[in-house]
Short mmCIF file of C-alpha atoms in Angstrom, two decimals:
data_model
loop_
_atom_site.label_atom_id
_atom_site.label_comp_id
_atom_site.label_asym_id
_atom_site.label_seq_id
_atom_site.Cartn_x
_atom_site.Cartn_y
_atom_site.Cartn_z
CA MET A 1 18.83 -29.58 16.50
CA GLN A 2 20.59 -26.73 14.22
CA PRO A 3 19.21 -23.48 15.19
CA GLU A 4 19.85 -22.50 10.83
CA ASN A 5 18.41 -25.32 10.10
CA GLU A 6 14.97 -25.05 12.47
CA LEU A 7 14.68 -21.44 11.39
CA LYS A 8 14.72 -21.73 7.15
CA LYS A 9 11.80 -25.16 8.05
CA TYR A 10 9.67 -21.84 9.71
CA TYR A 11 10.51 -19.36 7.10
CA THR A 12 9.72 -21.31 5.03
CA LEU A 13 6.32 -22.49 6.40
CA THR A 14 5.43 -18.86 7.80
CA LYS A 15 6.11 -18.03 3.70
CA LYS A 16 3.97 -21.09 2.71
CA LEU A 17 0.56 -20.13 5.14
CA GLU A 18 1.89 -16.43 3.77
CA ASP A 19 1.16 -17.85 0.11
CA LYS A 20 -2.08 -18.87 1.66
CA GLY A 21 -3.62 -16.20 2.82
CA GLY A 22 -2.93 -16.28 6.71
CA PRO A 23 -3.80 -18.53 8.99
CA GLU A 24 -7.18 -18.62 8.49
CA GLN A 25 -6.93 -20.26 5.26
CA ASP A 26 -5.08 -23.03 6.21
CA THR A 27 -4.85 -24.02 10.12
CA ASP A 28 -3.21 -27.01 9.55
CA LEU A 29 -0.62 -25.06 8.80
CA PHE A 30 -0.92 -22.73 11.53
CA GLU A 31 -0.34 -25.21 13.47
CA GLU A 32 2.47 -26.07 12.40
CA VAL A 33 3.75 -22.92 12.61
CA LEU A 34 3.71 -22.85 15.96
CA TRP A 35 4.97 -25.74 16.81
CA GLN A 36 8.53 -24.70 14.78
CA GLU A 37 8.42 -21.71 16.85
CA GLN A 38 7.90 -23.73 20.13
CA GLN A 39 10.27 -26.16 19.52
CA ILE A 40 13.51 -23.60 18.47
CA LEU A 41 12.44 -21.81 21.55
CA ALA A 42 12.83 -24.87 23.67
CA SER A 43 15.94 -25.89 21.94
CA PHE A 44 17.14 -22.44 23.30
CA GLY A 45 15.69 -23.27 26.74
CA LEU A 46 13.31 -20.42 26.91
CA PRO A 47 9.89 -20.72 27.08
CA ASN A 48 6.96 -20.50 24.66
CA SER A 49 5.92 -16.55 25.64
CA ASP A 50 5.15 -14.14 23.41
CA LYS A 51 8.08 -12.19 24.18
CA TYR A 52 10.69 -14.76 22.73
CA ARG A 53 8.57 -15.52 19.35
CA LYS A 54 8.84 -11.58 18.88
CA ILE A 55 12.48 -12.45 17.92
CA LEU A 56 11.25 -15.33 15.80
CA TRP A 57 8.97 -13.21 13.62
CA GLU A 58 11.89 -10.67 12.59
CA ILE A 59 12.68 -13.97 10.16
CA THR A 60 9.16 -13.10 8.09
CA TYR A 61 9.35 -9.51 7.82
CA ASN A 62 12.13 -10.40 4.60
CA ASP A 63 11.97 -11.37 1.45
CA GLY A 64 14.35 -13.68 1.30
CA PHE A 65 16.01 -16.25 3.51
CA LYS A 66 19.35 -13.90 4.38
CA LYS A 67 22.36 -15.11 7.01
CA LYS A 68 22.53 -11.79 8.73
CA THR A 69 18.70 -11.90 9.20
CA VAL A 70 19.58 -15.56 11.18
CA GLN A 71 22.73 -14.93 12.16
CA ASP A 72 21.44 -11.85 14.67
CA ILE A 73 17.84 -14.05 15.32
CA ILE A 74 20.47 -16.41 16.91
CA LYS A 75 22.60 -13.94 18.77
CA GLN A 76 18.86 -12.42 19.90
CA LEU A 77 17.99 -15.93 21.51
CA GLN A 78 21.13 -16.88 22.69
CA GLN A 79 21.34 -13.30 24.93
CA ALA A 80 18.01 -13.89 25.65
CA ALA A 81 18.23 -17.48 26.73
CA GLU A 82 21.17 -16.51 29.34
CA LYS A 83 19.27 -13.50 30.68
CA HIS A 84 16.45 -15.87 31.29
CA LEU A 85 18.75 -18.33 32.79
CA LEU A 86 20.37 -16.06 35.13
CA ALA A 87 17.26 -13.70 36.04
CA PRO A 88 16.00 -14.27 40.05
CA VAL A 89 13.79 -17.06 41.00
CA HIS A 90 9.76 -15.97 41.69
CA THR A 91 7.42 -18.42 42.83
CA ALA A 92 4.18 -18.75 40.51
CA VAL A 93 2.34 -16.94 43.49
CA GLU A 94 4.76 -14.34 43.28
CA MET A 95 5.27 -14.06 39.66
CA LEU A 96 1.31 -13.63 39.22
CA ARG A 97 0.90 -10.81 41.45
CA GLN A 98 3.48 -9.14 39.96
CA ALA A 99 1.62 -9.84 36.68
CA GLN A 100 -1.53 -8.40 38.55
CA ARG A 101 0.66 -5.19 39.43
CA GLU A 102 1.86 -4.19 35.73
CA GLN A 103 -1.11 -6.10 34.22
CA LEU A 104 1.11 -8.82 32.28
CA SER A 105 0.29 -10.85 28.76
CA ALA A 106 -0.69 -13.76 29.48
CA PHE A 107 0.83 -15.22 26.37
CA ASP A 108 3.48 -14.12 28.31
CA VAL A 109 3.52 -14.99 31.97
CA LEU A 110 1.31 -18.27 31.97
CA PRO A 111 4.19 -19.99 29.28
CA GLU A 112 6.98 -18.64 32.22
CA LEU A 113 5.19 -21.09 34.67
CA GLY A 114 4.93 -24.45 32.69
CA LEU A 115 0.93 -23.20 31.34
CA SER A 116 -0.82 -24.04 28.40
CA THR A 117 -2.50 -20.80 27.04
CA HIS A 118 -6.40 -22.49 26.60
CA VAL A 119 -9.52 -20.72 26.71
CA TYR A 120 -10.11 -21.48 30.33
CA THR A 121 -6.91 -20.66 31.87
CA LEU A 122 -6.87 -17.74 29.58
CA TYR A 123 -9.79 -16.96 31.18
CA LEU A 124 -8.43 -17.20 34.65
CA TYR A 125 -6.06 -14.74 34.54
CA GLU A 126 -7.34 -12.26 31.75
CA GLN A 127 -10.68 -11.90 33.82
CA LEU A 128 -9.83 -12.88 37.03
CA LEU A 129 -6.85 -12.59 38.20
CA LEU A 130 -6.01 -9.05 35.99
CA LYS A 131 -8.99 -7.75 36.59
CA GLN A 132 -8.37 -8.60 40.50
CA GLU A 133 -11.89 -11.02 40.78
CA ALA A 134 -9.88 -13.48 42.01
CA THR A 135 -6.57 -13.72 44.88
CA SER A 136 -3.45 -15.21 42.97
CA GLU A 137 -3.72 -17.80 45.08
CA ASN A 138 -6.55 -19.19 44.43
CA ILE A 139 -6.01 -18.75 40.88
CA LEU A 140 -2.90 -20.87 40.94
CA GLN A 141 -4.74 -23.04 42.02
CA GLU A 142 -6.90 -23.75 39.83
CA LEU A 143 -4.31 -22.98 37.04
CA GLU A 144 -2.50 -25.73 38.53
CA LYS A 145 -5.73 -28.30 38.62
CA ALA A 146 -5.85 -26.83 34.46
CA SER A 147 -2.43 -28.62 33.73
CA ASP A 148 -4.16 -31.38 33.04
CA LEU A 149 -4.67 -31.54 29.02
CA ASN A 150 -6.75 -34.19 29.48
CA LEU A 151 -8.81 -32.22 31.12
CA LEU A 152 -8.89 -28.83 29.11
CA ASP A 153 -9.74 -31.09 26.35
CA LYS A 154 -12.51 -32.00 27.86
CA ILE A 155 -13.61 -28.10 29.22
CA GLY A 156 -12.67 -27.29 25.39
CA LYS A 157 -15.38 -30.00 23.95
CA MET A 158 -17.71 -28.52 26.72
CA VAL A 159 -18.00 -25.13 26.14
CA SER A 160 -18.68 -25.88 22.02
CA LYS A 161 -21.82 -26.76 22.85
CA GLU A 162 -24.95 -25.12 22.78
CA GLN A 163 -26.26 -26.49 25.81
CA PRO A 164 -22.54 -26.81 28.05
CA ARG A 165 -24.46 -27.16 31.28
CA ARG A 166 -26.29 -30.57 29.79
CA THR A 167 -23.17 -32.21 29.34
CA LYS A 168 -20.93 -34.94 30.77
CA ALA A 169 -17.98 -33.15 31.07
CA TYR A 170 -20.04 -30.31 33.25
CA ARG A 171 -21.99 -33.03 35.55
CA GLU A 172 -18.15 -34.20 35.51
CA LEU A 173 -16.34 -31.61 36.52
CA LYS A 174 -17.70 -28.78 38.22
CA GLU A 175 -17.80 -30.11 41.50
CA SER A 176 -14.41 -29.91 41.67
CA LEU A 177 -13.16 -26.48 39.50
CA PRO A 178 -15.10 -23.41 41.31
CA TYR A 179 -15.22 -21.18 38.95
CA LEU A 180 -16.31 -23.34 35.58
CA ASP A 181 -19.71 -21.48 35.99
CA SER A 182 -18.47 -17.91 35.40
CA PHE A 183 -16.46 -19.30 32.49
CA ILE A 184 -19.31 -20.92 31.32
CA GLU A 185 -21.29 -17.36 31.51
CA TYR A 186 -18.46 -15.59 30.37
CA THR A 187 -17.73 -17.64 27.57
CA LEU A 188 -22.08 -17.18 26.23
CA HIS A 189 -21.97 -13.71 26.78
CA ALA A 190 -18.48 -13.89 24.29
CA GLU A 191 -19.82 -15.73 21.70
CA GLU A 192 -22.75 -12.97 21.46
CA GLU A 193 -20.53 -9.93 21.75
CA GLU A 194 -18.76 -11.65 18.38
CA LYS A 195 -21.74 -11.96 16.77
CA ASP A 196 -22.88 -8.61 17.04
CA GLU A 197 -18.78 -7.44 15.98
CA GLU A 198 -19.57 -9.76 12.37
CA GLU A 199 -22.44 -7.32 12.12
CA GLU A 200 -20.23 -4.03 12.12
CA PRO A 201 -18.72 -2.73 8.30
CA SER A 202 -15.14 -1.29 10.37
CA THR A 203 -12.41 -3.79 10.65
CA PRO A 204 -11.12 -3.33 14.22
CA VAL A 205 -7.14 -3.33 14.95
CA GLY A 206 -5.80 -2.98 18.44
CA ASN A 207 -4.11 -4.93 21.20
CA GLU A 208 -5.86 -7.57 23.89
CA GLY A 209 -9.60 -7.41 22.38
CA GLU A 210 -9.66 -4.17 21.64
CA SER A 211 -11.27 -2.65 18.63
CA ILE A 212 -10.46 0.21 16.97
CA GLN A 213 -10.96 1.93 13.44
CA ALA A 214 -8.85 -0.15 10.70
CA VAL A 215 -6.81 2.95 8.53
CA PRO A 216 -7.14 2.02 4.71
CA PHE A 217 -3.50 2.71 2.98
CA LEU A 218 -2.40 2.50 -0.35
CA LEU A 219 0.60 0.33 -1.72
CA SER A 220 3.78 1.37 -2.91
CA HIS A 221 3.49 1.50 -7.11
CA PRO A 222 3.32 -0.70 -9.53
CA ILE A 223 2.35 -3.41 -8.11
CA VAL A 224 3.29 -6.93 -9.74
CA VAL A 225 0.77 -9.59 -9.46
CA GLU A 226 2.72 -12.59 -9.03
CA ARG A 227 0.36 -15.72 -8.24
CA ILE A 228 -3.78 -16.09 -8.69
CA ILE A 229 -5.15 -18.07 -5.98
CA CYS A 230 -8.57 -18.69 -6.15
CA ILE A 231 -10.27 -20.57 -2.84
CA GLU A 232 -13.86 -19.99 -2.64
CA GLN A 233 -16.79 -19.54 -4.87
CA THR A 234 -16.99 -15.66 -3.66
CA ASN A 235 -12.93 -15.00 -2.92
CA ILE A 236 -9.54 -14.73 -4.99
CA SER A 237 -5.94 -13.68 -3.58
CA MET A 238 -3.29 -12.24 -5.69
CA VAL A 239 0.35 -12.91 -4.42
CA ILE A 240 2.01 -8.82 -5.24
CA LYS A 241 5.51 -7.70 -5.17
CA THR A 242 5.55 -3.73 -4.58
CA LEU A 243 8.79 -1.91 -4.58
CA HIS A 244 9.18 0.02 -1.36
CA GLN A 245 11.84 2.16 -0.42
CA GLY A 246 15.18 -0.01 -1.83
CA HIS A 247 12.81 -3.47 -0.43
CA GLN A 248 10.79 -5.30 -2.20
CA GLU A 249 7.13 -6.64 -0.24
CA THR A 250 5.30 -9.26 -0.33
CA TYR A 251 1.32 -8.76 0.12
CA THR A 252 -1.26 -11.64 -0.33
CA LEU A 253 -4.38 -9.15 -1.39
CA GLY A 254 -7.48 -10.46 -0.48
CA LEU A 255 -10.19 -9.36 -2.80
CA HIS A 256 -13.51 -10.56 -4.14
CA VAL A 257 -14.34 -12.08 -7.10
CA LYS A 258 -16.50 -9.34 -8.49
CA GLU A 259 -13.39 -6.97 -7.03
CA PHE A 260 -11.44 -9.29 -9.60
CA GLU A 261 -12.81 -9.41 -11.99
CA GLY A 262 -12.77 -5.63 -12.55
CA LEU A 263 -9.86 -4.83 -11.79
CA MET A 264 -8.64 -7.47 -14.93
CA SER A 265 -10.93 -5.47 -16.90
CA LEU A 266 -9.09 -2.79 -16.73
CA TYR A 267 -5.82 -4.76 -17.87
CA GLU A 268 -6.55 -5.78 -21.02
CA PRO A 269 -5.54 -7.92 -23.14
CA PHE A 270 -3.88 -9.71 -20.31
CA GLY A 271 -6.63 -9.28 -18.10
CA GLU A 272 -9.31 -11.00 -20.02
CA GLN A 273 -6.25 -13.75 -20.93
CA ILE A 274 -6.06 -13.87 -17.11
CA LEU A 275 -10.06 -14.02 -16.69
CA THR A 276 -10.49 -17.05 -19.67
CA HIS A 277 -8.00 -19.05 -17.96
CA CYS A 278 -9.48 -19.08 -14.44
CA ALA A 279 -12.76 -20.06 -16.27
CA HIS A 280 -11.66 -22.25 -18.19
CA LEU A 281 -9.86 -23.76 -14.95
CA ALA A 282 -13.14 -23.72 -12.73
CA GLU A 283 -14.91 -25.49 -15.60
CA GLU A 284 -11.71 -29.22 -15.24
CA SER A 285 -12.39 -28.27 -10.72
CA ASN A 286 -14.22 -31.72 -9.85
CA THR A 287 -14.52 -30.31 -5.96
CA GLU A 288 -17.77 -28.86 -4.68
CA GLU A 289 -15.67 -25.85 -3.00
CA LEU A 290 -13.63 -24.28 -6.39
CA THR A 291 -10.06 -24.30 -5.97
CA TYR A 292 -7.40 -23.75 -8.14
CA GLU A 293 -3.60 -21.39 -8.34
CA ILE A 294 -2.35 -19.83 -11.32
CA ASP A 295 1.79 -18.55 -11.33
CA LEU A 296 1.12 -15.84 -14.34
CA GLU A 297 4.52 -16.41 -15.73
CA GLU A 298 4.82 -19.91 -15.68
CA GLU A 299 1.58 -20.65 -17.11
CA LEU A 300 0.77 -17.27 -18.88
CA GLY A 301 4.04 -16.52 -19.82
CA GLN A 302 4.09 -13.69 -17.85
CA ARG A 303 3.30 -11.29 -14.76
CA LEU A 304 0.72 -8.44 -14.71
CA LEU A 305 2.13 -4.91 -13.72
CA ILE A 306 -0.78 -2.91 -12.22
CA ASP A 307 0.85 0.75 -13.46
CA GLN A 308 -1.88 2.66 -13.96
CA HIS A 309 -3.38 2.59 -10.63
CA TYR A 310 -3.29 2.96 -7.34
CA LEU A 311 -4.43 0.00 -4.76
CA GLN A 312 -5.84 1.44 -1.36
CA VAL A 313 -6.14 -1.62 0.88
CA TYR A 314 -6.39 -2.32 5.04
CA ALA A 315 -4.90 -5.07 7.32
CA PRO A 316 -8.37 -7.49 8.82
CA GLN A 317 -7.30 -8.85 12.26
CA ILE A 318 -7.17 -13.08 12.00
CA ARG A 319 -7.30 -15.05 15.12
CA ASP A 320 -4.89 -16.97 16.63
CA GLU A 321 -4.15 -20.30 18.07
CA ARG A 322 -6.21 -19.30 21.17
CA GLY A 323 -9.23 -17.68 18.93
CA ARG A 324 -7.97 -14.42 20.12
CA LEU A 325 -7.97 -11.37 17.33
CA GLU A 326 -4.49 -9.90 16.80
CA GLU A 327 -2.75 -7.89 14.42
CA ASN A 328 -2.03 -9.38 11.21
CA ARG A 329 1.93 -10.21 10.76
CA PHE A 330 1.77 -11.71 7.51
CA GLY A 331 1.38 -10.09 5.06
CA PHE A 332 -2.58 -10.20 4.26
CA VAL A 333 -4.45 -7.06 3.23
CA MET A 334 -8.25 -6.59 1.88
CA LEU A 335 -8.68 -4.48 -1.40
CA HIS A 336 -10.19 -1.39 -0.49
CA GLU A 337 -10.81 0.88 -3.08
CA VAL A 338 -8.74 0.82 -7.28
CA ILE A 339 -7.90 4.38 -7.86
CA GLU A 340 -7.41 5.64 -11.27
CA ILE A 341 -3.57 7.43 -11.39
CA PRO A 342 -4.35 10.60 -13.28
CA GLU A 343 -2.48 11.47 -16.73
CA GLU A 344 0.98 13.99 -15.50
CA SER A 345 4.55 14.55 -15.82
CA GLU A 346 6.74 11.73 -13.29
CA THR A 347 7.33 14.33 -10.95
CA GLU A 348 3.91 14.94 -10.05
CA GLN A 349 2.64 11.63 -10.28
CA GLY A 350 6.09 11.18 -7.71
CA GLU A 351 4.71 14.11 -5.29
CA GLU A 352 1.00 12.81 -5.47
CA LEU A 353 1.93 9.14 -4.58
CA ALA A 354 3.82 10.53 -1.28
CA LEU A 355 1.36 12.39 -0.16
CA ASN A 356 -1.12 9.98 -0.05
CA LEU A 357 1.24 7.46 1.18
CA LEU A 358 1.89 10.30 3.96
CA SER A 359 -1.70 10.68 4.19
CA GLY A 360 -2.29 7.16 5.41
CA HIS A 361 0.86 7.38 7.67
CA LEU A 362 -0.32 9.56 9.59
CA LYS A 363 -4.03 8.25 9.64
CA HIS A 364 -2.40 5.06 11.01
CA VAL A 365 -0.26 7.93 14.22
CA GLN A 366 -3.82 9.36 15.20
CA ALA A 367 -5.24 5.70 15.62
CA TRP A 368 -2.86 4.65 18.02
CA TYR A 369 -3.57 7.58 19.97
CA GLY A 370 -7.44 7.04 20.21
CA PHE A 371 -6.69 3.60 21.50
CA TYR A 372 -4.69 4.71 24.22
CA VAL A 373 -7.41 6.12 24.98
CA LYS A 374 -9.61 3.81 24.76
CA LYS A 375 -7.35 1.54 27.00
CA LEU A 376 -6.39 3.78 29.91
CA GLU A 377 -10.84 4.57 30.29
CA SER A 378 -10.81 0.52 30.59
CA LEU A 379 -8.55 1.38 33.07
CA ASN A 380 -10.63 3.43 34.98
CA SER A 381 -13.16 1.89 35.05
CA ASP A 382 -11.72 -0.60 37.03
CA SER A 383 -12.75 0.63 40.68
CA GLY A 384 -11.12 -2.40 41.57
CA SER A 385 -7.53 -1.42 40.60
CA SER A 386 -5.27 -0.95 43.22
CA LEU A 387 -2.76 0.71 39.63
CA SER A 388 -1.42 3.78 39.96
CA SER A 389 -2.40 6.96 37.64
CA GLU A 390 0.71 6.43 36.79
CA GLU A 391 1.18 2.80 36.11
CA LYS A 392 -2.03 3.42 33.70
CA GLU A 393 -0.88 5.29 31.59
CA LEU A 394 2.26 3.50 31.23
CA ILE A 395 0.08 0.40 30.35
CA ALA A 396 -1.93 2.38 28.46
CA ARG A 397 0.92 3.37 25.98
CA ASN A 398 2.52 0.72 26.40
CA ALA A 399 -0.71 -1.26 24.76
CA ALA A 400 -0.30 1.34 22.29
CA GLY A 401 3.07 1.15 21.00
CA LEU A 402 3.36 5.18 21.79
CA GLN A 403 6.32 4.59 24.25
CA ASP A 404 8.30 7.03 22.77
CA ASP A 405 7.46 10.29 24.43
CA LYS A 406 7.58 12.33 20.92
CA LEU A 407 5.85 9.84 19.08
CA PHE A 408 3.32 9.46 21.95
CA GLU A 409 3.10 13.48 21.18
CA LEU A 410 2.36 13.60 17.51
CA SER A 411 0.10 11.30 18.34
CA ARG A 412 -2.31 13.03 20.69
CA GLN A 413 -2.08 16.33 18.60
CA LEU A 414 -2.86 14.97 15.58
CA TYR A 415 -5.24 12.76 17.24
CA GLU A 416 -6.76 15.65 18.47
CA LEU A 417 -6.59 17.49 14.54
CA TYR A 418 -8.80 14.27 14.04
CA SER A 419 -11.53 14.28 16.58
CA LYS A 420 -11.99 17.95 17.50
CA HIS A 421 -11.48 19.72 14.26
CA HIS A 422 -12.90 16.53 11.53
CA ILE A 423 -9.43 17.62 9.97
CA ASP A 424 -9.30 14.03 7.54
CA PHE A 425 -5.14 14.82 6.69
CA GLU A 426 -6.23 13.59 3.24
CA LEU A 427 -2.90 15.98 1.44
CA ARG A 428 -3.28 17.59 -1.89
CA LYS A 429 -1.02 19.40 -4.23
CA SER A 430 -1.80 23.07 -4.45
CA SER A 431 -3.20 24.06 -7.18
CA SER A 432 -0.70 26.76 -8.09
#
């Protein structure tokens, strides 16, 4: 296996997925991306754990397939493989005990043990092991039983039914799997909570299922629309490019049809031409689910320049292949608001943009401390935990991405200003 070729294939797949709007728009392609990640890591002798997958993700941050980035990734993988090979050998029970003490991620530990990150194994690990509801030895015994992929497939199909305990699979498995009943109860309860979450108007963004308020931010200005994709009768995706600090960034912007029509009406006559072309493609569609894609330059002779408005967006969460919510890393954002740029000098426009961008960044940083607080409260509420207060604080800071002391203090101060003094960080130019 040639690493460069496999990384090129991985890059191509992730960009294709990004253009389609992320994993939820094409689950088969997402599975292909995950399989390619696993194959690349295996070629270096590494398990398919998140800490190694994150090395591969670096290639997706670039707008093009760059040789230097590829060389850096290969070097990181080689160093990680060497460290992994030379690491002290621990028994499976020792690894689970360490994971319980340090609250390590299942997506790092289970692959190290050669185990699948299936909904059932995740339940055993996260809900029983980490919360000290069962001993490491008992969990290991159950995990070893769950190494059978056929068994996991049966469990997955069983819990997808409305009444899991009335299935043939439940009758076959209940005697050999002592935690099966508690898993069913947990799953049913989680489904109810998920329905409640979907009714909330805010979009949560956080780690390990924690929920914090999504903060809208301004895209860099101006914006170039390259392609328009209609995947449903009520939703549109636009592939756009912006220039940020000298670097080109690509996003897939999701918006409802009414929002799309409103935005196009602001950029007539070309906007009207785009709407007419979309209507024509819709009439030609013979499928029940309306689907079409327009390359503006190829089909209409030019790309659309959005230069009279700022686009305020937010990044929604996505579900990974295990059904967990995680931060979107495929460049997919949703439209929050279209903001007209007032007529003023170029210098004033630049100042206004800088202030708006800074406002968005400040809101993001203060939200990190809010997540830290929630995570720490969650750890402190576990009366059976043997973790020290220092260990809990370290886990909470790591989960919030606030390992750096200066960043932690800045986030804390901003959070205090926002939560206690109601300062909204909306920076504006002085009238003088």
